[in-house]
Amino acid sequence: MSYFKLNAKYLSDFIAPHEIEAAGVQAMLAADTLEKKCGLGNDFLGWTTLPADYDKSEFSRIKAAAEKVRKNSDILIVIGIGGSYLGARAVIDLLKSPFYNNLKKDTPDIYYVGNNINPTYLNEVLSICEGKDIAVNVISKSGTTTEPALAFRIFRKLIIDKYGKEGAKDRIFCTTDKAKGTLKQLADTEGYETFVVPDDVGGRYSVLTAVGLFPIAVAGCDIDALMAGAAEAMNDLKADYADNDCYKYAAIRNILYRKGKSVDLLVSYDPAFTMMAEWFKQLFGESEGKDNKGLYPSSATFSTDLHSLGQFIQDGSRIMFETVVDIKKPKCDLFLEDDAENLDGLNFLTNQNMSVVNRKAFEGTILAHTEGGVPNIVLELDDVSEKSVGYMIYFFEKACAVSGYMLGVNPFNQPGVESYKKNMFALLGKPGYEDQKAALEAKLG
Ligand code: PA5
């Protein structure tokens, strides 16, 4: 059963049915390349079978470790950046709440560090930890990324100072390569529990490995159901083009790109989806934005951003299309009662659930934007449950891979990410970068 469906109704003014049909040939070629593992980046396809092939004994260890953290800690610090951070945060925000830390609950608060190098941010999290029991999950596939490595140094010291070297073993969990890297060596030397980022799964495709699953489990989400949803997607989304919304979504993006659209704006009407959009942006941006090609993935939350970006979307440069994630059933609703006095004149909204008002905003906006020349692809998510979210994650991952192959790029590398790092290391005087340092400093003046 599909939990995430394409609704192409609002594309009719922009794409003719025969165009969608014609793009099927290329989409199936791209899907076949993925299936036969004969395309660029084919050593990073572990995610394609992950929902069935995951390491079951590690999965049990993840659940046991999550239970331990739930018992011994008030706060879990999740240290990671990019693909080693966004997926967990996206799922926890969506399934639990963006207010997760403020909710009454029997699971630890979760703070995310190591995703920037800002001292104020880190100091604030450190001060929140004062007087609390904490645990740390440091996540880095390479084990050498500067931002998380620096944050881990600080939080590891905090934990050792508070609980001693022995006590730290119950509170530090490292998710990294199975054998290599500084983090793996450190974890083995110190006796910290480790979880594995599989060799053949890149960071942005890793949410359904220990990278995402451990923090998600600590937050009290059902990771069995999450994987079950992804497994259903894995099976459903092997279908031929005519019955495959994932391939059609990839094809439609490609058609719109060729028609001159350069921005894909991912929209939802649920603020809890905001971090999922951040995950989507990394997934598509890092996978497709290369060789001077690719759609720029952007995002907005409506109706909030209709009061900021709305003007541009309706009336500005005609550069974008929208991918609207339409959550059919909100997690909960709010009945709007009549007010006898009606001083604010809002009784026209009452005697109904607030989700109805949100839906009218969706309908009104989609009509306005399409009339304004913005194609809208709608992806309908049944509800906000572990199964649906697992399904959606796999849908987007596969759509991204197929879309990348249609575009003619390697969807699994990220050569461009290295440029800033080289400059930063040289400017910081990292050993081995001495030659570049002087040249860069001269440019900065
Ligand atoms: O998708 C990617 O590859 C990146 O976003 C990485 O996940 C990110 O740079 C973090 O890398 P690492 O896990 O090696 O610390």
XYZ file of C-alpha atoms and ligand atoms in Angstrom:
460
model
C 0.000 0.000 0.000
C 1.380 3.382 -0.964
C 1.529 5.995 1.780
C 2.943 8.695 -0.498
C 1.266 9.444 -3.807
C 1.799 11.811 -6.691
C -1.038 14.136 -7.703
C -0.183 15.689 -11.065
C -3.495 17.579 -11.406
C -1.954 21.013 -10.930
C 0.601 20.491 -13.688
C -1.909 20.434 -16.513
C -1.198 24.022 -17.614
C 2.528 23.330 -17.802
C 3.089 19.751 -18.938
C 1.011 17.750 -21.418
C 0.224 14.100 -20.571
C 2.285 12.893 -23.539
C 5.363 14.660 -22.128
C 5.058 12.725 -18.880
C 4.573 9.553 -20.876
C 7.559 10.276 -23.107
C 9.879 10.935 -20.167
C 9.135 7.395 -19.003
C 11.744 5.986 -21.369
C 14.520 8.003 -19.730
C 13.185 7.428 -16.222
C 13.103 3.663 -16.759
C 16.621 3.763 -18.204
C 17.801 5.622 -15.108
C 15.909 3.206 -12.832
C 17.411 0.248 -14.676
C 20.892 1.723 -14.264
C 20.194 1.941 -10.538
C 18.765 -1.580 -10.345
C 21.653 -3.134 -12.301
C 24.165 -1.063 -10.335
C 25.963 -0.080 -13.532
C 25.880 3.736 -13.222
C 28.164 6.359 -11.743
C 28.618 6.024 -8.001
C 27.502 2.392 -8.016
C 29.616 1.624 -4.947
C 27.179 3.749 -2.881
C 23.951 1.840 -3.448
C 23.652 0.121 -0.073
C 20.633 2.287 0.741
C 18.592 0.677 -2.064
C 18.219 -2.619 -0.176
C 18.746 -1.336 3.360
C 15.094 -1.691 4.481
C 15.435 -5.476 4.026
C 19.176 -6.054 4.413
C 19.990 -4.054 7.506
C 22.137 -5.569 10.254
C 19.528 -7.094 12.582
C 21.896 -7.651 15.492
C 23.072 -4.038 15.367
C 19.414 -2.992 15.168
C 18.797 -4.808 18.484
C 21.868 -3.150 20.004
C 20.532 0.239 18.880
C 17.231 -0.423 20.646
C 19.002 -1.620 23.819
C 21.365 1.387 23.840
C 18.453 3.763 23.250
C 16.638 2.234 26.228
C 19.768 2.690 28.347
C 20.017 6.375 27.388
C 16.316 6.861 28.081
C 16.950 5.513 31.608
C 20.263 7.179 32.472
C 20.026 10.597 30.780
C 17.980 13.780 30.801
C 19.638 14.975 27.601
C 21.062 13.271 24.523
C 23.584 15.357 22.620
C 23.621 14.368 18.946
C 26.876 15.436 17.304
C 27.022 15.398 13.507
C 26.679 17.520 10.384
C 25.026 17.184 6.966
C 24.008 13.614 6.278
C 25.167 12.630 9.754
C 22.584 14.880 11.402
C 19.714 16.092 9.243
C 17.840 12.803 8.861
C 17.542 12.121 12.588
C 16.432 15.647 13.348
C 13.960 15.650 10.455
C 12.284 12.430 11.574
C 12.180 13.387 15.271
C 10.730 16.834 14.530
C 8.106 15.387 12.216
C 7.082 12.304 14.216
C 7.376 13.872 17.660
C 7.340 17.656 17.403
C 9.518 20.680 16.692
C 8.725 21.379 20.382
C 9.971 17.891 21.332
C 12.259 19.203 24.092
C 9.441 21.157 25.702
C 6.886 18.359 25.693
C 5.989 16.342 28.784
C 7.625 12.996 28.027
C 9.586 10.091 29.427
C 12.395 10.361 26.872
C 15.476 12.617 27.058
C 15.632 16.065 25.530
C 17.777 16.095 22.392
C 20.173 18.837 21.334
C 22.105 18.856 18.084
C 25.668 20.177 18.034
C 28.648 19.826 15.735
C 26.534 21.112 12.843
C 28.204 24.529 12.966
C 31.305 26.152 14.474
C 29.519 28.911 16.325
C 30.790 29.427 19.888
C 27.575 31.027 21.174
C 25.497 28.056 20.032
C 27.828 25.582 21.723
C 28.067 27.604 24.939
C 24.289 27.746 25.158
C 23.933 23.979 24.830
C 26.715 23.499 27.400
C 24.889 25.717 29.850
C 21.602 23.820 29.249
C 23.488 20.634 30.227
C 24.536 21.993 33.631
C 23.169 19.812 36.421
C 21.653 17.321 33.959
C 22.565 13.743 33.173
C 23.759 13.585 29.609
C 24.707 11.079 26.938
C 26.393 11.718 23.615
C 25.958 10.163 20.188
C 28.740 11.344 17.910
C 28.077 10.537 14.263
C 30.723 10.854 11.562
C 31.262 8.424 8.721
C 34.756 9.721 7.985
C 35.458 10.272 11.653
C 37.432 13.379 10.777
C 34.910 16.118 9.961
C 35.999 19.281 11.770
C 32.661 20.520 13.128
C 31.566 17.308 14.890
C 35.132 16.381 15.902
C 35.535 19.720 17.683
C 32.168 19.450 19.428
C 32.914 15.854 20.449
C 36.183 16.893 22.054
C 34.267 19.367 24.227
C 31.368 17.055 25.178
C 33.638 14.046 25.742
C 35.613 16.092 28.261
C 32.370 17.204 29.922
C 31.246 13.593 30.267
C 34.619 12.325 31.524
C 34.866 15.189 34.026
C 31.412 14.332 35.338
C 31.272 10.538 35.181
C 34.935 9.453 34.915
C 36.500 7.389 32.132
C 34.594 4.254 33.154
C 31.282 6.067 33.480
C 31.772 7.617 30.049
C 31.524 4.155 28.507
C 27.832 4.074 29.445
C 27.204 7.486 27.937
C 29.201 7.870 24.740
C 28.009 6.160 21.575
C 29.963 6.506 18.329
C 28.418 5.989 14.891
C 31.174 5.759 12.314
C 33.006 3.561 9.819
C 33.243 -0.104 10.785
C 37.061 -0.117 10.768
C 38.791 3.098 9.798
C 39.012 6.739 10.876
C 40.079 8.665 13.952
C 36.694 8.314 15.646
C 36.656 4.530 15.299
C 40.182 4.303 16.729
C 39.282 6.580 19.623
C 36.076 4.640 20.357
C 37.915 1.311 20.374
C 40.704 2.652 22.574
C 38.267 4.132 25.078
C 35.759 1.265 24.997
C 32.767 3.247 23.681
C 29.906 1.395 22.007
C 30.017 1.840 18.242
C 27.457 1.622 15.473
C 28.321 1.353 11.812
C 27.795 3.636 8.832
C 27.959 1.058 6.019
C 30.698 1.624 3.412
C 28.180 1.651 0.585
C 25.789 4.217 2.100
C 26.650 7.912 1.693
C 25.825 10.435 4.419
C 22.702 11.900 2.826
C 21.272 8.397 2.231
C 22.064 7.182 5.759
C 19.007 8.107 7.842
C 17.809 4.487 7.906
C 21.158 3.256 9.274
C 22.373 3.720 12.850
C 23.119 7.332 11.838
C 19.440 8.184 12.101
C 18.014 5.180 13.897
C 19.784 5.559 17.239
C 18.697 9.156 17.993
C 15.275 8.422 16.523
C 14.924 5.423 18.861
C 16.080 7.479 21.867
C 13.284 9.950 21.069
C 10.816 7.084 21.444
C 9.890 6.563 17.790
C 9.118 3.053 16.576
C 12.113 2.246 14.366
C 10.663 -1.153 13.410
C 7.675 0.610 11.842
C 9.944 3.188 10.188
C 11.924 0.396 8.508
C 8.727 -1.469 7.634
C 7.416 1.621 5.830
C 10.679 1.958 3.924
C 10.542 -1.746 3.037
C 7.068 -1.295 1.583
C 8.386 1.587 -0.523
C 11.333 -0.518 -1.636
C 8.945 -3.158 -2.959
C 6.282 -0.805 -4.388
C 8.737 1.495 -6.135
C 10.160 -1.214 -8.352
C 6.980 -1.016 -10.452
C 7.026 0.051 -14.078
C 6.795 3.738 -14.910
C 3.026 3.794 -15.446
C 2.453 2.659 -11.859
C 5.447 4.296 -10.250
C 4.913 7.740 -8.709
C 8.551 7.912 -7.645
C 9.826 7.610 -11.227
C 7.128 10.011 -12.417
C 8.181 12.553 -9.807
C 11.793 12.287 -11.008
C 10.640 12.606 -14.629
C 8.432 15.636 -13.962
C 11.271 17.451 -12.183
C 13.422 16.728 -15.202
C 10.785 17.991 -17.657
C 10.380 21.213 -15.678
C 14.155 21.658 -15.508
C 14.349 21.366 -19.294
C 11.553 23.927 -19.604
C 13.781 26.416 -17.826
C 12.799 26.036 -14.199
C 15.859 26.169 -11.982
C 14.415 26.019 -8.455
C 12.429 23.238 -6.797
C 10.637 24.760 -3.797
C 9.598 22.049 -1.335
C 6.497 23.246 0.465
C 4.461 21.928 3.357
C 1.723 23.315 5.524
C 3.149 21.808 8.705
C 6.002 23.506 10.620
C 6.991 20.052 11.896
C 8.055 19.321 8.309
C 10.637 22.125 8.210
C 13.629 19.940 9.100
C 12.465 17.241 6.693
C 12.718 19.918 4.019
C 16.281 20.599 5.173
C 17.023 16.889 4.749
C 15.422 16.971 1.277
C 17.538 19.973 0.305
C 20.752 18.203 1.216
C 19.637 15.003 -0.504
C 18.781 16.678 -3.801
C 21.277 19.547 -3.639
C 24.319 17.393 -2.982
C 23.177 14.704 -5.383
C 22.239 16.842 -8.394
C 24.088 20.128 -8.083
C 27.262 19.415 -10.012
C 28.895 19.725 -13.431
C 27.222 23.154 -13.668
C 23.806 21.485 -13.666
C 20.916 20.763 -11.345
C 17.774 22.213 -9.832
C 18.370 24.364 -6.764
C 16.389 22.779 -3.921
C 14.710 25.311 -1.699
C 11.922 25.118 0.855
C 9.108 27.000 2.497
C 6.526 26.382 5.172
C 3.072 27.743 4.417
C 1.149 29.684 5.406
C 4.092 31.210 7.351
C 6.241 31.915 4.303
C 3.323 33.132 2.209
C 3.782 36.276 4.279
C 7.440 36.572 3.298
C 8.252 34.631 0.119
C 4.669 34.588 -1.135
C 5.040 37.758 -3.161
C 8.086 36.421 -5.016
C 6.511 33.033 -5.674
C 3.323 34.602 -7.028
C 4.830 37.419 -8.982
C 8.630 37.414 -9.123
C 11.063 35.790 -11.576
C 9.420 32.708 -13.079
C 12.274 30.395 -12.095
C 10.628 27.863 -9.848
C 8.163 25.082 -9.445
C 6.812 23.768 -6.175
C 6.807 20.271 -4.743
C 4.003 20.424 -2.192
C 3.905 17.716 0.454
C 0.240 17.488 1.351
C -0.210 15.719 4.683
C -3.732 14.347 4.387
C -4.299 13.668 8.084
C -2.657 15.954 10.650
C -1.384 14.386 13.867
C -4.141 16.156 15.762
C -6.822 18.744 15.117
C -8.329 21.749 16.858
C -12.044 22.471 16.811
C -12.803 26.158 16.284
C -15.777 27.221 18.337
C -18.307 29.896 17.514
C -18.097 33.119 19.498
C -21.529 34.652 20.153
C -20.163 38.213 20.050
C -18.009 37.662 16.959
C -16.104 40.905 17.656
C -13.186 39.757 15.515
C -15.522 38.758 12.663
C -14.045 35.284 12.525
C -17.214 33.232 12.873
C -16.990 32.385 9.184
C -14.078 30.110 10.197
C -15.784 28.396 13.112
C -17.726 25.223 13.816
C -15.087 23.223 12.042
C -11.622 21.844 12.584
C -8.610 24.105 12.037
C -7.209 21.587 9.517
C -10.103 22.586 7.230
C -8.871 26.198 7.320
C -5.332 24.988 6.569
C -6.691 22.963 3.620
C -8.476 25.997 2.188
C -5.178 27.879 2.464
C -3.567 25.027 0.520
C -6.287 25.048 -2.141
C -6.337 28.822 -2.482
C -2.565 28.997 -2.706
C -2.172 26.249 -5.264
C -4.735 27.895 -7.542
C -3.083 31.298 -7.147
C 0.439 30.018 -7.706
C -0.392 27.903 -10.736
C -2.317 30.818 -12.228
C 0.781 32.907 -11.532
C 2.833 30.518 -13.668
C 4.313 28.254 -10.994
C 3.881 24.539 -11.704
C 2.868 22.574 -8.606
C 3.674 18.916 -8.067
C 1.671 17.536 -5.154
C 2.896 14.570 -3.120
C 0.203 13.280 -0.772
C 1.391 11.807 2.517
C -1.352 9.746 4.169
C -0.478 10.701 7.737
C 2.406 11.386 10.090
C 3.276 7.900 11.294
C 6.505 5.918 11.333
C 5.332 3.785 8.410
C 4.385 6.722 6.199
C 7.543 8.636 7.030
C 9.743 5.585 6.340
C 7.933 5.190 3.025
C 8.421 8.864 2.133
C 12.135 8.768 2.974
C 12.740 5.846 0.646
C 10.556 7.476 -2.046
C 12.638 10.667 -1.982
C 15.948 8.764 -1.915
C 15.015 6.708 -4.954
C 13.487 9.675 -6.785
C 16.707 11.585 -6.185
C 18.886 8.787 -7.556
C 16.687 8.351 -10.648
C 16.478 12.107 -11.144
C 20.276 12.407 -10.877
C 20.849 9.704 -13.474
C 18.305 11.367 -15.788
C 20.278 14.584 -15.392
C 23.498 12.789 -16.302
C 25.363 13.305 -13.027
C 26.758 11.020 -10.342
C 24.080 11.336 -7.617
C 26.325 9.773 -4.974
C 29.433 11.953 -4.793
C 29.942 15.488 -3.499
C 33.255 16.784 -4.905
C 32.231 20.417 -4.422
C 32.033 20.102 -0.639
C 35.828 19.859 -0.374
C 36.672 23.359 -1.672
C 35.729 25.330 1.433
C 37.330 22.723 3.675
C 40.716 23.006 1.935
C 40.687 26.781 2.301
C 39.546 26.635 5.922
C 42.215 24.082 6.858
C 44.922 26.128 5.125
C 43.823 29.328 6.884
C 43.740 27.519 10.234
C 47.268 26.204 9.692
C 46.407 22.498 9.574
C 49.604 20.490 8.956
C 49.920 19.624 5.270
C 48.222 22.815 4.011
C 51.197 25.201 4.490
C 51.620 26.049 0.799
C 48.074 27.290 0.293
C 47.990 29.378 3.495
C 50.091 32.322 2.289
C 48.303 32.493 -1.079
C 44.869 32.567 0.566
C 45.910 35.154 3.134
C 47.243 37.369 0.348
C 43.858 37.133 -1.414
C 42.053 38.106 1.777
C 44.364 41.105 2.104
O 26.243 13.631 2.592
C 27.403 13.763 2.922
O 28.269 13.019 2.515
C 27.822 14.877 3.872
O 26.777 15.697 4.231
C 28.376 14.247 5.132
O 27.383 13.461 5.728
C 28.844 15.317 6.111
O 29.829 16.093 5.514
C 29.403 14.669 7.364
O 30.420 13.780 7.052
P 30.907 12.735 8.110
O 29.799 11.825 8.429
O 32.049 12.018 7.459
O 31.373 13.505 9.330
